[in-house]
């Protein structure tokens, strides 16, 4: 009899707002309390336990304290967020410290395939000491590179293993991609090893429980444990997030919701409205928002006349704060001019230049900031800001970007 809990996409340390970060951390603590109370043998974390590969140590400390208090083994793989190709991840540290066990190690071996010598990835398989359940898996890599691992996988060796067995992974599956992830990299089912009793997924921030095509096994994504961004919170307002408790012998997976906080949504589509009407609508909606812990203000649409900056955002925010302490604004309102720019200009650089030139044209700015000098400065700044993070440590990268930005502006960082 083997029972276990399956958690994914916790993203500890997510959010700039300390209060949202706290809600996310608390959800993890509550989930582990629940795991402790449930009569399970072990816990599987299918990647993205942390939001970055080297998170803030205060976040790590809280998480470690909680994981240590759990008197059951924790088996984990890296996610796309807490893996780094160049640096040691916090997951490696926790693995070394014995807080959790990584179940995605392996090595390339030469095997004979139809008379040819080929390199195959042979995964190490761990056996849970109490239940005898075999566990193995594939971690995420950056840019969907884990697909190579799936391609090279010595599936035969895994398929020959006696059960019960669990395969842990952190990637989307081609055949089970939700609508919102149609353009995201995915691995086809044909590359997964067959015959496993349970496929413990992570990465896809949407819940899924389905039968594996070869019969018997289940493919499961619990979805995010709580929330890591605006979209996750938007979903939580509709249905709670959480994790699965699985009874391997009974082939049953039960969803356990985890409280996050009461999320309210104020959504205003101002398509075709003038900025004055839109402002009235927004102020009214914000003034009558229902009380809760977090409120998401989502404004969208193209204004018939006026600009999004005509809206009194400060008043809207203040009104929302009367109902909910945490206000999160996702403003996708657009002015007509901006839409036109989008159509007229062809390349991203041309669009940027036109937006800067138009924006600066009617502004009274000091020498060096306005007109053509301002356009040049803005483009240089954009160049700095759009560089992709080559490593993974968010904080360190922020420092680099800030220093380069200061250099462009000729100020001290
Ligand atoms: Mn994730």
CSV table of N, CA and C in Angstrom, one decimal, residues 95-250:
chain,number,residue,atom,x,y,z
A,95,UNK,N,19.5,19.0,-1.7
A,95,UNK,CA,19.8,17.5,-2.0
A,95,UNK,C,21.0,17.1,-1.2
A,96,UNK,N,22.1,17.9,-1.2
A,96,UNK,CA,23.3,17.6,-0.5
A,96,UNK,C,23.0,17.6,1.0
A,97,UNK,N,22.2,18.5,1.5
A,97,UNK,CA,21.9,18.6,2.9
A,97,UNK,C,20.9,17.5,3.4
A,98,UNK,N,20.3,16.8,2.4
A,98,UNK,CA,19.4,15.7,2.8
A,98,UNK,C,18.0,16.2,3.1
A,99,UNK,N,17.7,17.4,2.8
A,99,UNK,CA,16.3,17.9,3.0
A,99,UNK,C,15.4,17.3,2.0
A,100,UNK,N,15.9,17.1,0.8
A,100,UNK,CA,15.1,16.4,-0.3
A,100,UNK,C,16.1,15.5,-1.1
A,101,UNK,N,15.5,14.6,-1.9
A,101,UNK,CA,16.3,13.8,-2.8
A,101,UNK,C,16.0,14.1,-4.2
A,102,UNK,N,17.0,14.4,-5.0
A,102,UNK,CA,16.8,14.6,-6.4
A,102,UNK,C,16.6,13.3,-7.1
A,103,UNK,N,15.6,13.1,-8.0
A,103,UNK,CA,15.4,11.8,-8.6
A,103,UNK,C,15.6,11.9,-10.1
A,104,UNK,N,16.4,12.8,-10.5
A,104,UNK,CA,16.6,13.0,-12.0
A,104,UNK,C,18.0,12.9,-12.4
A,105,UNK,N,18.8,12.0,-11.8
A,105,UNK,CA,20.2,11.8,-12.2
A,105,UNK,C,20.3,10.6,-13.2
A,106,UNK,N,21.4,10.6,-13.9
A,106,UNK,CA,21.6,9.5,-14.9
A,106,UNK,C,22.9,9.8,-15.6
A,107,UNK,N,23.2,8.8,-16.5
A,107,UNK,CA,24.4,9.0,-17.3
A,107,UNK,C,24.2,8.4,-18.7
A,108,UNK,N,25.0,9.0,-19.6
A,108,UNK,CA,25.0,8.4,-21.0
A,108,UNK,C,25.8,7.1,-21.1
A,109,UNK,N,25.2,6.1,-21.7
A,109,UNK,CA,25.9,4.8,-21.8
A,109,UNK,C,25.8,4.4,-23.3
A,110,UNK,N,26.7,3.6,-23.7
A,110,UNK,CA,26.6,3.1,-25.1
A,110,UNK,C,25.8,1.8,-25.1
A,111,UNK,N,24.8,1.8,-26.0
A,111,UNK,CA,24.0,0.6,-26.1
A,111,UNK,C,23.9,0.1,-27.5
A,112,UNK,N,23.6,-1.1,-27.7
A,112,UNK,CA,23.4,-1.7,-29.0
A,112,UNK,C,22.0,-1.6,-29.5
A,113,UNK,N,21.7,-0.9,-30.6
A,113,UNK,CA,20.3,-0.8,-31.0
A,113,UNK,C,20.3,-1.1,-32.5
A,114,UNK,N,19.7,-2.3,-32.8
A,114,UNK,CA,19.6,-2.8,-34.1
A,114,UNK,C,21.0,-2.9,-34.8
A,115,UNK,N,21.9,-3.4,-34.1
A,115,UNK,CA,23.3,-3.6,-34.6
A,115,UNK,C,24.1,-2.3,-34.6
A,116,UNK,N,23.6,-1.2,-34.1
A,116,UNK,CA,24.3,0.1,-34.1
A,116,UNK,C,24.6,0.4,-32.7
A,117,UNK,N,25.8,1.0,-32.5
A,117,UNK,CA,26.1,1.5,-31.2
A,117,UNK,C,25.6,3.0,-31.0
A,118,UNK,N,24.8,3.2,-30.0
A,118,UNK,CA,24.2,4.5,-29.8
A,118,UNK,C,24.4,4.9,-28.4
A,119,UNK,N,24.4,6.3,-28.2
A,119,UNK,CA,24.5,6.8,-26.8
A,119,UNK,C,23.1,7.0,-26.3
A,120,UNK,N,22.8,6.4,-25.1
A,120,UNK,CA,21.5,6.5,-24.5
A,120,UNK,C,21.6,7.1,-23.1
A,121,UNK,N,20.6,7.8,-22.7
A,121,UNK,CA,20.6,8.3,-21.3
A,121,UNK,C,19.9,7.3,-20.4
A,122,UNK,N,20.8,6.8,-19.5
A,122,UNK,CA,20.2,5.8,-18.5
A,122,UNK,C,20.0,6.5,-17.2
A,123,UNK,N,18.7,6.5,-16.8
A,123,UNK,CA,18.4,7.2,-15.6
A,123,UNK,C,18.7,6.4,-14.3
A,124,UNK,N,19.1,7.0,-13.3
A,124,UNK,CA,19.2,6.3,-12.0
A,124,UNK,C,17.8,6.1,-11.5
A,125,UNK,N,17.6,5.0,-10.8
A,125,UNK,CA,16.2,4.8,-10.2
A,125,UNK,C,16.4,4.6,-8.7
A,126,UNK,N,15.5,5.4,-8.0
A,126,UNK,CA,15.6,5.3,-6.6
A,126,UNK,C,14.4,4.5,-6.1
A,127,UNK,N,14.7,3.8,-5.0
A,127,UNK,CA,13.6,3.0,-4.4
A,127,UNK,C,13.2,3.5,-3.1
A,128,UNK,N,11.9,3.9,-2.9
A,128,UNK,CA,11.5,4.4,-1.6
A,128,UNK,C,11.6,3.3,-0.6
A,129,UNK,N,12.4,3.5,0.5
A,129,UNK,CA,12.7,2.3,1.4
A,129,UNK,C,11.5,1.7,2.0
A,130,UNK,N,10.5,2.6,2.4
A,130,UNK,CA,9.3,2.0,3.1
A,130,UNK,C,8.4,1.2,2.2
A,131,UNK,N,8.1,1.8,1.0
A,131,UNK,CA,7.1,1.2,0.2
A,131,UNK,C,7.6,0.3,-1.0
A,132,UNK,N,8.9,0.5,-1.3
A,132,UNK,CA,9.5,-0.3,-2.4
A,132,UNK,C,9.1,0.4,-3.8
A,133,UNK,N,8.4,1.5,-3.8
A,133,UNK,CA,8.1,2.1,-5.0
A,133,UNK,C,9.3,2.7,-5.7
A,134,UNK,N,9.5,2.5,-7.0
A,134,UNK,CA,10.6,3.0,-7.7
A,134,UNK,C,10.3,4.3,-8.3
A,135,UNK,N,11.2,5.3,-8.2
A,135,UNK,CA,11.0,6.6,-8.6
A,135,UNK,C,12.2,7.1,-9.5
A,136,UNK,N,11.9,7.7,-10.6
A,136,UNK,CA,12.9,8.3,-11.4
A,136,UNK,C,12.3,9.5,-12.2
A,137,UNK,N,13.1,10.2,-12.9
A,137,UNK,CA,12.5,11.4,-13.6
A,137,UNK,C,13.5,12.2,-14.4
A,138,UNK,N,12.9,13.2,-15.1
A,138,UNK,CA,13.8,14.1,-15.9
A,138,UNK,C,13.4,15.5,-15.4
A,139,UNK,N,14.5,16.3,-15.1
A,139,UNK,CA,14.3,17.6,-14.7
A,139,UNK,C,14.1,18.5,-15.9
A,140,UNK,N,13.7,19.8,-15.6
A,140,UNK,CA,13.6,20.7,-16.7
A,140,UNK,C,15.0,21.2,-17.0
A,141,UNK,N,15.2,21.7,-18.2
A,141,UNK,CA,16.4,22.5,-18.5
A,141,UNK,C,15.9,23.8,-19.2
A,142,UNK,N,16.9,24.7,-19.4
A,142,UNK,CA,16.5,26.0,-19.9
A,142,UNK,C,16.0,25.8,-21.4
A,143,UNK,N,15.1,26.6,-21.9
A,143,UNK,CA,14.7,26.6,-23.3
A,143,UNK,C,14.2,25.3,-23.8
A,144,UNK,N,13.5,24.6,-22.9
A,144,UNK,CA,12.9,23.3,-23.4
A,144,UNK,C,13.9,22.3,-23.8
A,145,UNK,N,15.2,22.4,-23.4
A,145,UNK,CA,16.2,21.5,-23.8
A,145,UNK,C,16.1,20.1,-23.2
A,146,UNK,N,15.1,19.9,-22.2
A,146,UNK,CA,14.9,18.6,-21.7
A,146,UNK,C,14.4,17.6,-22.7
A,147,UNK,N,13.9,18.2,-23.8
A,147,UNK,CA,13.5,17.3,-24.9
A,147,UNK,C,14.6,16.4,-25.4
A,148,UNK,N,15.8,16.9,-25.4
A,148,UNK,CA,16.9,16.1,-25.8
A,148,UNK,C,17.1,14.9,-24.9
A,149,UNK,N,16.9,15.1,-23.6
A,149,UNK,CA,16.9,14.0,-22.7
A,149,UNK,C,15.9,12.9,-23.0
A,150,UNK,N,14.7,13.4,-23.3
A,150,UNK,CA,13.6,12.5,-23.6
A,150,UNK,C,14.0,11.7,-24.9
A,151,UNK,N,14.5,12.4,-25.9
A,151,UNK,CA,14.9,11.7,-27.1
A,151,UNK,C,16.0,10.6,-26.9
A,152,UNK,N,16.9,11.0,-26.0
A,152,UNK,CA,18.0,10.0,-25.7
A,152,UNK,C,17.7,9.0,-24.7
A,153,UNK,N,16.6,9.1,-24.1
A,153,UNK,CA,16.2,8.2,-23.0
A,153,UNK,C,16.3,6.7,-23.3
A,154,UNK,N,16.9,6.0,-22.4
A,154,UNK,CA,16.9,4.5,-22.6
A,154,UNK,C,15.6,4.0,-21.9
A,155,UNK,N,14.5,4.1,-22.7
A,155,UNK,CA,13.2,3.8,-22.2
A,155,UNK,C,13.1,2.4,-21.9
A,156,UNK,N,13.7,1.5,-22.7
A,156,UNK,CA,13.6,0.1,-22.5
A,156,UNK,C,14.0,-0.3,-21.1
A,157,UNK,N,15.1,0.3,-20.6
A,157,UNK,CA,15.6,-0.1,-19.3
A,157,UNK,C,14.6,0.2,-18.2
A,158,UNK,N,13.9,1.4,-18.4
A,158,UNK,CA,12.9,1.8,-17.4
A,158,UNK,C,11.6,0.9,-17.5
A,159,UNK,N,11.3,0.6,-18.8
A,159,UNK,CA,10.1,-0.2,-19.0
A,159,UNK,C,10.2,-1.6,-18.4
A,160,UNK,N,11.5,-2.1,-18.4
A,160,UNK,CA,11.7,-3.4,-17.9
A,160,UNK,C,11.7,-3.5,-16.3
A,161,UNK,N,11.7,-2.4,-15.7
A,161,UNK,CA,11.6,-2.4,-14.2
A,161,UNK,C,10.3,-2.8,-13.7
A,162,UNK,N,10.3,-3.7,-12.6
A,162,UNK,CA,9.0,-4.1,-12.1
A,162,UNK,C,8.4,-2.9,-11.3
A,163,UNK,N,7.1,-2.9,-11.3
A,163,UNK,CA,6.4,-1.8,-10.6
A,163,UNK,C,6.2,-2.1,-9.1
A,164,UNK,N,5.5,-1.3,-8.3
A,164,UNK,CA,5.0,0.0,-8.8
A,164,UNK,C,6.1,1.1,-9.0
A,165,UNK,N,5.9,1.9,-10.0
A,165,UNK,CA,6.9,2.9,-10.4
A,165,UNK,C,6.3,4.2,-10.8
A,166,UNK,N,7.1,5.3,-10.5
A,166,UNK,CA,6.6,6.7,-10.7
A,166,UNK,C,7.6,7.4,-11.5
A,167,UNK,N,7.2,8.1,-12.6
A,167,UNK,CA,8.0,8.9,-13.4
A,167,UNK,C,7.7,10.4,-13.1
A,168,UNK,N,8.8,11.2,-12.7
A,168,UNK,CA,8.6,12.6,-12.4
A,168,UNK,C,9.2,13.5,-13.5
A,169,UNK,N,8.5,14.5,-13.9
A,169,UNK,CA,8.9,15.3,-15.0
A,169,UNK,C,8.5,16.7,-14.9
A,170,UNK,N,9.1,17.7,-15.6
A,170,UNK,CA,8.7,19.1,-15.5
A,170,UNK,C,8.7,19.6,-16.9
A,171,UNK,N,7.7,19.3,-17.7
A,171,UNK,CA,7.6,19.9,-19.0
A,171,UNK,C,6.1,19.7,-19.5
A,172,UNK,N,5.8,20.4,-20.5
A,172,UNK,CA,4.4,20.2,-21.1
A,172,UNK,C,4.4,19.0,-22.0
A,173,UNK,N,3.3,18.3,-22.1
A,173,UNK,CA,3.1,17.2,-23.0
A,173,UNK,C,2.3,17.6,-24.2
A,174,UNK,N,2.9,17.3,-25.4
A,174,UNK,CA,2.3,17.8,-26.6
A,174,UNK,C,0.8,17.5,-26.7
A,175,UNK,N,0.4,16.3,-26.3
A,175,UNK,CA,-1.0,15.9,-26.5
A,175,UNK,C,-1.9,16.5,-25.4
A,176,UNK,N,-1.3,17.1,-24.4
A,176,UNK,CA,-2.1,17.6,-23.3
A,176,UNK,C,-1.9,19.0,-23.0
A,177,UNK,N,-1.5,19.8,-24.0
A,177,UNK,CA,-1.2,21.2,-23.8
A,177,UNK,C,-2.5,22.0,-23.7
A,178,UNK,N,-2.6,22.8,-22.6
A,178,UNK,CA,-3.8,23.6,-22.5
A,178,UNK,C,-3.7,24.7,-23.6
A,179,UNK,N,-4.9,25.3,-23.9
A,179,UNK,CA,-5.0,26.3,-25.0
A,179,UNK,C,-4.0,27.4,-24.8
A,180,UNK,N,-3.9,27.8,-23.6
A,180,UNK,CA,-3.0,29.0,-23.3
A,180,UNK,C,-1.6,28.7,-23.5
A,181,UNK,N,-1.2,27.5,-23.7
A,181,UNK,CA,0.3,27.2,-23.9
A,181,UNK,C,0.6,26.6,-25.3
A,182,UNK,N,-0.3,26.9,-26.2
A,182,UNK,CA,-0.1,26.3,-27.5
A,182,UNK,C,1.2,26.5,-28.2
A,183,UNK,N,1.8,27.7,-27.8
A,183,UNK,CA,3.1,28.0,-28.5
A,183,UNK,C,4.3,27.6,-27.6
A,184,UNK,N,4.0,27.0,-26.5
A,184,UNK,CA,5.1,26.5,-25.6
A,184,UNK,C,5.7,25.2,-26.1
A,185,UNK,N,7.0,25.0,-25.8
A,185,UNK,CA,7.7,23.7,-26.2
A,185,UNK,C,7.0,22.6,-25.4
A,186,UNK,N,6.9,21.4,-26.0
A,186,UNK,CA,6.3,20.3,-25.3
A,186,UNK,C,7.0,19.0,-25.8
A,187,UNK,N,6.8,18.0,-25.0
A,187,UNK,CA,7.4,16.7,-25.4
A,187,UNK,C,6.2,15.8,-25.7
A,188,UNK,N,6.3,15.0,-26.9
A,188,UNK,CA,5.2,14.1,-27.2
A,188,UNK,C,5.2,12.9,-26.3
A,189,UNK,N,4.0,12.4,-26.1
A,189,UNK,CA,3.8,11.2,-25.2
A,189,UNK,C,4.7,10.0,-25.7
A,190,UNK,N,4.9,9.9,-27.0
A,190,UNK,CA,5.7,8.8,-27.5
A,190,UNK,C,7.1,8.7,-26.9
A,191,UNK,N,7.6,9.9,-26.4
A,191,UNK,CA,9.0,9.9,-25.9
A,191,UNK,C,9.0,9.5,-24.4
A,192,UNK,N,7.8,9.4,-23.8
A,192,UNK,CA,7.8,9.0,-22.4
A,192,UNK,C,7.9,7.5,-22.2
A,193,UNK,N,8.6,7.0,-21.2
A,193,UNK,CA,8.7,5.6,-21.0
A,193,UNK,C,7.3,5.0,-20.6
A,194,UNK,N,7.0,3.9,-21.2
A,194,UNK,CA,5.7,3.3,-21.0
A,194,UNK,C,5.6,2.5,-19.7
A,195,UNK,N,4.4,2.2,-19.3
A,195,UNK,CA,4.2,1.2,-18.2
A,195,UNK,C,4.3,1.7,-16.8
A,196,UNK,N,4.5,3.0,-16.6
A,196,UNK,CA,4.6,3.6,-15.2
A,196,UNK,C,3.2,3.7,-14.6
A,197,UNK,N,3.2,3.6,-13.3
A,197,UNK,CA,1.8,3.6,-12.6
A,197,UNK,C,1.4,5.1,-12.5
A,198,UNK,N,2.4,6.0,-12.4
A,198,UNK,CA,2.0,7.4,-12.2
A,198,UNK,C,3.0,8.3,-12.8
A,199,UNK,N,2.6,9.3,-13.6
A,199,UNK,CA,3.5,10.2,-14.2
A,199,UNK,C,3.2,11.6,-13.5
A,200,UNK,N,4.2,12.0,-12.7
A,200,UNK,CA,4.0,13.1,-11.8
A,200,UNK,C,4.5,14.4,-12.5
A,201,UNK,N,3.7,15.2,-13.0
A,201,UNK,CA,4.1,16.3,-13.8
A,201,UNK,C,4.1,17.7,-13.1
A,202,UNK,N,4.9,18.5,-13.7
A,202,UNK,CA,5.0,19.9,-13.3
A,202,UNK,C,5.2,20.8,-14.5
A,203,UNK,N,5.2,22.1,-14.3
A,203,UNK,CA,5.5,23.1,-15.4
A,203,UNK,C,4.2,23.7,-15.9
A,204,UNK,N,3.2,22.9,-16.2
A,204,UNK,CA,2.0,23.4,-16.8
A,204,UNK,C,1.2,24.0,-15.6
A,205,UNK,N,0.8,25.3,-15.6
A,205,UNK,CA,0.1,25.9,-14.5
A,205,UNK,C,-1.4,25.7,-14.7
A,206,UNK,N,-1.8,24.5,-14.9
A,206,UNK,CA,-3.2,24.1,-15.0
A,206,UNK,C,-3.4,22.7,-14.6
A,207,UNK,N,-4.5,22.4,-13.9
A,207,UNK,CA,-4.6,21.0,-13.3
A,207,UNK,C,-5.0,20.0,-14.4
A,208,UNK,N,-4.5,18.8,-14.4
A,208,UNK,CA,-4.8,17.8,-15.3
A,208,UNK,C,-4.7,16.4,-14.7
A,209,UNK,N,-5.7,15.5,-14.9
A,209,UNK,CA,-5.6,14.2,-14.4
A,209,UNK,C,-6.2,13.3,-15.5
A,210,UNK,N,-5.3,12.5,-16.1
A,210,UNK,CA,-5.8,11.7,-17.3
A,210,UNK,C,-5.1,10.4,-17.3
A,211,UNK,N,-5.7,9.4,-18.1
A,211,UNK,CA,-5.1,8.1,-18.1
A,211,UNK,C,-3.9,8.1,-19.1
A,212,UNK,N,-2.9,7.4,-18.8
A,212,UNK,CA,-1.7,7.2,-19.7
A,212,UNK,C,-2.2,6.3,-20.9
A,213,UNK,N,-1.7,6.6,-22.1
A,213,UNK,CA,-2.3,5.9,-23.3
A,213,UNK,C,-2.1,4.4,-23.2
A,214,UNK,N,-1.0,3.9,-22.5
A,214,UNK,CA,-0.8,2.5,-22.5
A,214,UNK,C,-1.6,1.8,-21.4
A,215,UNK,N,-2.5,2.5,-20.8
A,215,UNK,CA,-3.4,1.8,-19.9
A,215,UNK,C,-2.8,1.7,-18.5
A,216,UNK,N,-3.6,1.7,-17.5
A,216,UNK,CA,-3.2,1.5,-16.1
A,216,UNK,C,-2.7,2.8,-15.4
A,217,UNK,N,-1.7,3.4,-16.0
A,217,UNK,CA,-1.1,4.6,-15.3
A,217,UNK,C,-1.9,5.9,-15.4
A,218,UNK,N,-1.6,6.8,-14.6
A,218,UNK,CA,-2.2,8.1,-14.6
A,218,UNK,C,-1.2,9.2,-15.0
A,219,UNK,N,-1.6,10.2,-15.7
A,219,UNK,CA,-0.7,11.4,-16.0
A,219,UNK,C,-1.4,12.5,-15.2
A,220,UNK,N,-0.6,13.1,-14.3
A,220,UNK,CA,-1.2,14.2,-13.5
A,220,UNK,C,-0.3,15.4,-13.4
A,221,UNK,N,-1.0,16.6,-13.6
A,221,UNK,CA,-0.4,17.9,-13.3
A,221,UNK,C,-1.3,18.5,-12.2
A,222,UNK,N,-0.7,18.7,-11.0
A,222,UNK,CA,-1.6,19.4,-10.0
A,222,UNK,C,-1.8,20.9,-10.2
A,223,UNK,N,-1.0,21.4,-11.2
A,223,UNK,CA,-1.1,22.9,-11.4
A,223,UNK,C,-0.3,23.6,-10.3
A,224,UNK,N,-0.2,24.9,-10.3
A,224,UNK,CA,0.5,25.6,-9.2
A,224,UNK,C,-0.1,25.4,-7.9
A,225,UNK,N,0.8,25.2,-6.9
A,225,UNK,CA,0.3,24.9,-5.5
A,225,UNK,C,-0.5,26.1,-5.0
A,226,UNK,N,-0.1,27.3,-5.3
A,226,UNK,CA,-0.9,28.5,-4.9
A,226,UNK,C,-0.8,29.5,-6.1
A,227,UNK,N,0.0,30.5,-6.0
A,227,UNK,CA,0.1,31.4,-7.2
A,227,UNK,C,1.5,32.0,-7.3
A,228,UNK,N,1.9,32.2,-8.5
A,228,UNK,CA,3.2,32.8,-8.7
A,228,UNK,C,3.1,34.1,-9.6
A,229,UNK,N,2.0,34.3,-10.1
A,229,UNK,CA,1.8,35.5,-10.9
A,229,UNK,C,0.3,35.9,-11.1
A,230,UNK,N,0.1,37.0,-11.8
A,230,UNK,CA,-1.2,37.5,-12.0
A,230,UNK,C,-2.2,36.5,-12.5
A,231,UNK,N,-1.8,35.7,-13.5
A,231,UNK,CA,-2.7,34.7,-14.1
A,231,UNK,C,-3.1,33.6,-13.1
A,232,UNK,N,-2.1,33.2,-12.3
A,232,UNK,CA,-2.4,32.2,-11.3
A,232,UNK,C,-3.5,32.7,-10.3
A,233,UNK,N,-3.3,34.0,-9.9
A,233,UNK,CA,-4.2,34.5,-9.0
A,233,UNK,C,-5.6,34.7,-9.5
A,234,UNK,N,-5.6,35.1,-10.8
A,234,UNK,CA,-6.9,35.2,-11.5
A,234,UNK,C,-7.7,33.9,-11.5
A,235,UNK,N,-6.9,32.8,-11.7
A,235,UNK,CA,-7.6,31.5,-11.6
A,235,UNK,C,-8.0,31.1,-10.2
A,236,UNK,N,-7.2,31.5,-9.2
A,236,UNK,CA,-7.6,31.1,-7.9
A,236,UNK,C,-8.9,31.8,-7.5
A,237,UNK,N,-9.2,33.0,-8.0
A,237,UNK,CA,-10.5,33.6,-7.8
A,237,UNK,C,-11.6,32.7,-8.2
A,238,UNK,N,-11.4,31.9,-9.2
A,238,UNK,CA,-12.5,31.0,-9.7
A,238,UNK,C,-12.5,29.7,-9.0
A,239,UNK,N,-11.3,29.0,-8.9
A,239,UNK,CA,-11.2,27.7,-8.2
A,239,UNK,C,-9.9,27.6,-7.5
A,240,UNK,N,-10.0,26.9,-6.3
A,240,UNK,CA,-8.7,26.9,-5.5
A,240,UNK,C,-7.7,26.0,-6.1
A,241,UNK,N,-6.4,26.4,-5.9
A,241,UNK,CA,-5.3,25.6,-6.3
A,241,UNK,C,-4.9,24.6,-5.2
A,242,UNK,N,-4.0,23.7,-5.4
A,242,UNK,CA,-3.6,22.8,-4.4
A,242,UNK,C,-2.7,21.6,-4.9
A,243,UNK,N,-2.9,20.4,-4.4
A,243,UNK,CA,-2.0,19.3,-4.8
A,243,UNK,C,-2.8,18.0,-4.8
A,244,UNK,N,-2.2,16.9,-5.1
A,244,UNK,CA,-2.9,15.6,-5.1
A,244,UNK,C,-2.3,14.7,-4.1
A,245,UNK,N,-3.2,13.9,-3.5
A,245,UNK,CA,-2.8,12.8,-2.7
A,245,UNK,C,-3.3,11.6,-3.4
A,246,UNK,N,-2.3,10.7,-3.6
A,246,UNK,CA,-2.5,9.5,-4.5
A,246,UNK,C,-2.4,8.2,-3.8
A,247,UNK,N,-3.3,7.4,-4.0
A,247,UNK,CA,-3.3,6.0,-3.5
A,247,UNK,C,-2.9,5.1,-4.7
A,248,UNK,N,-1.7,4.7,-4.7
A,248,UNK,CA,-1.1,4.0,-5.9
A,248,UNK,C,-1.8,2.6,-6.1
A,249,UNK,N,-2.2,1.9,-5.1
A,249,UNK,CA,-2.8,0.6,-5.3
A,249,UNK,C,-4.3,0.7,-5.7
A,250,UNK,N,-5.0,1.7,-5.1
A,250,UNK,CA,-6.4,1.9,-5.5
A,250,UNK,C,-6.5,2.7,-6.8
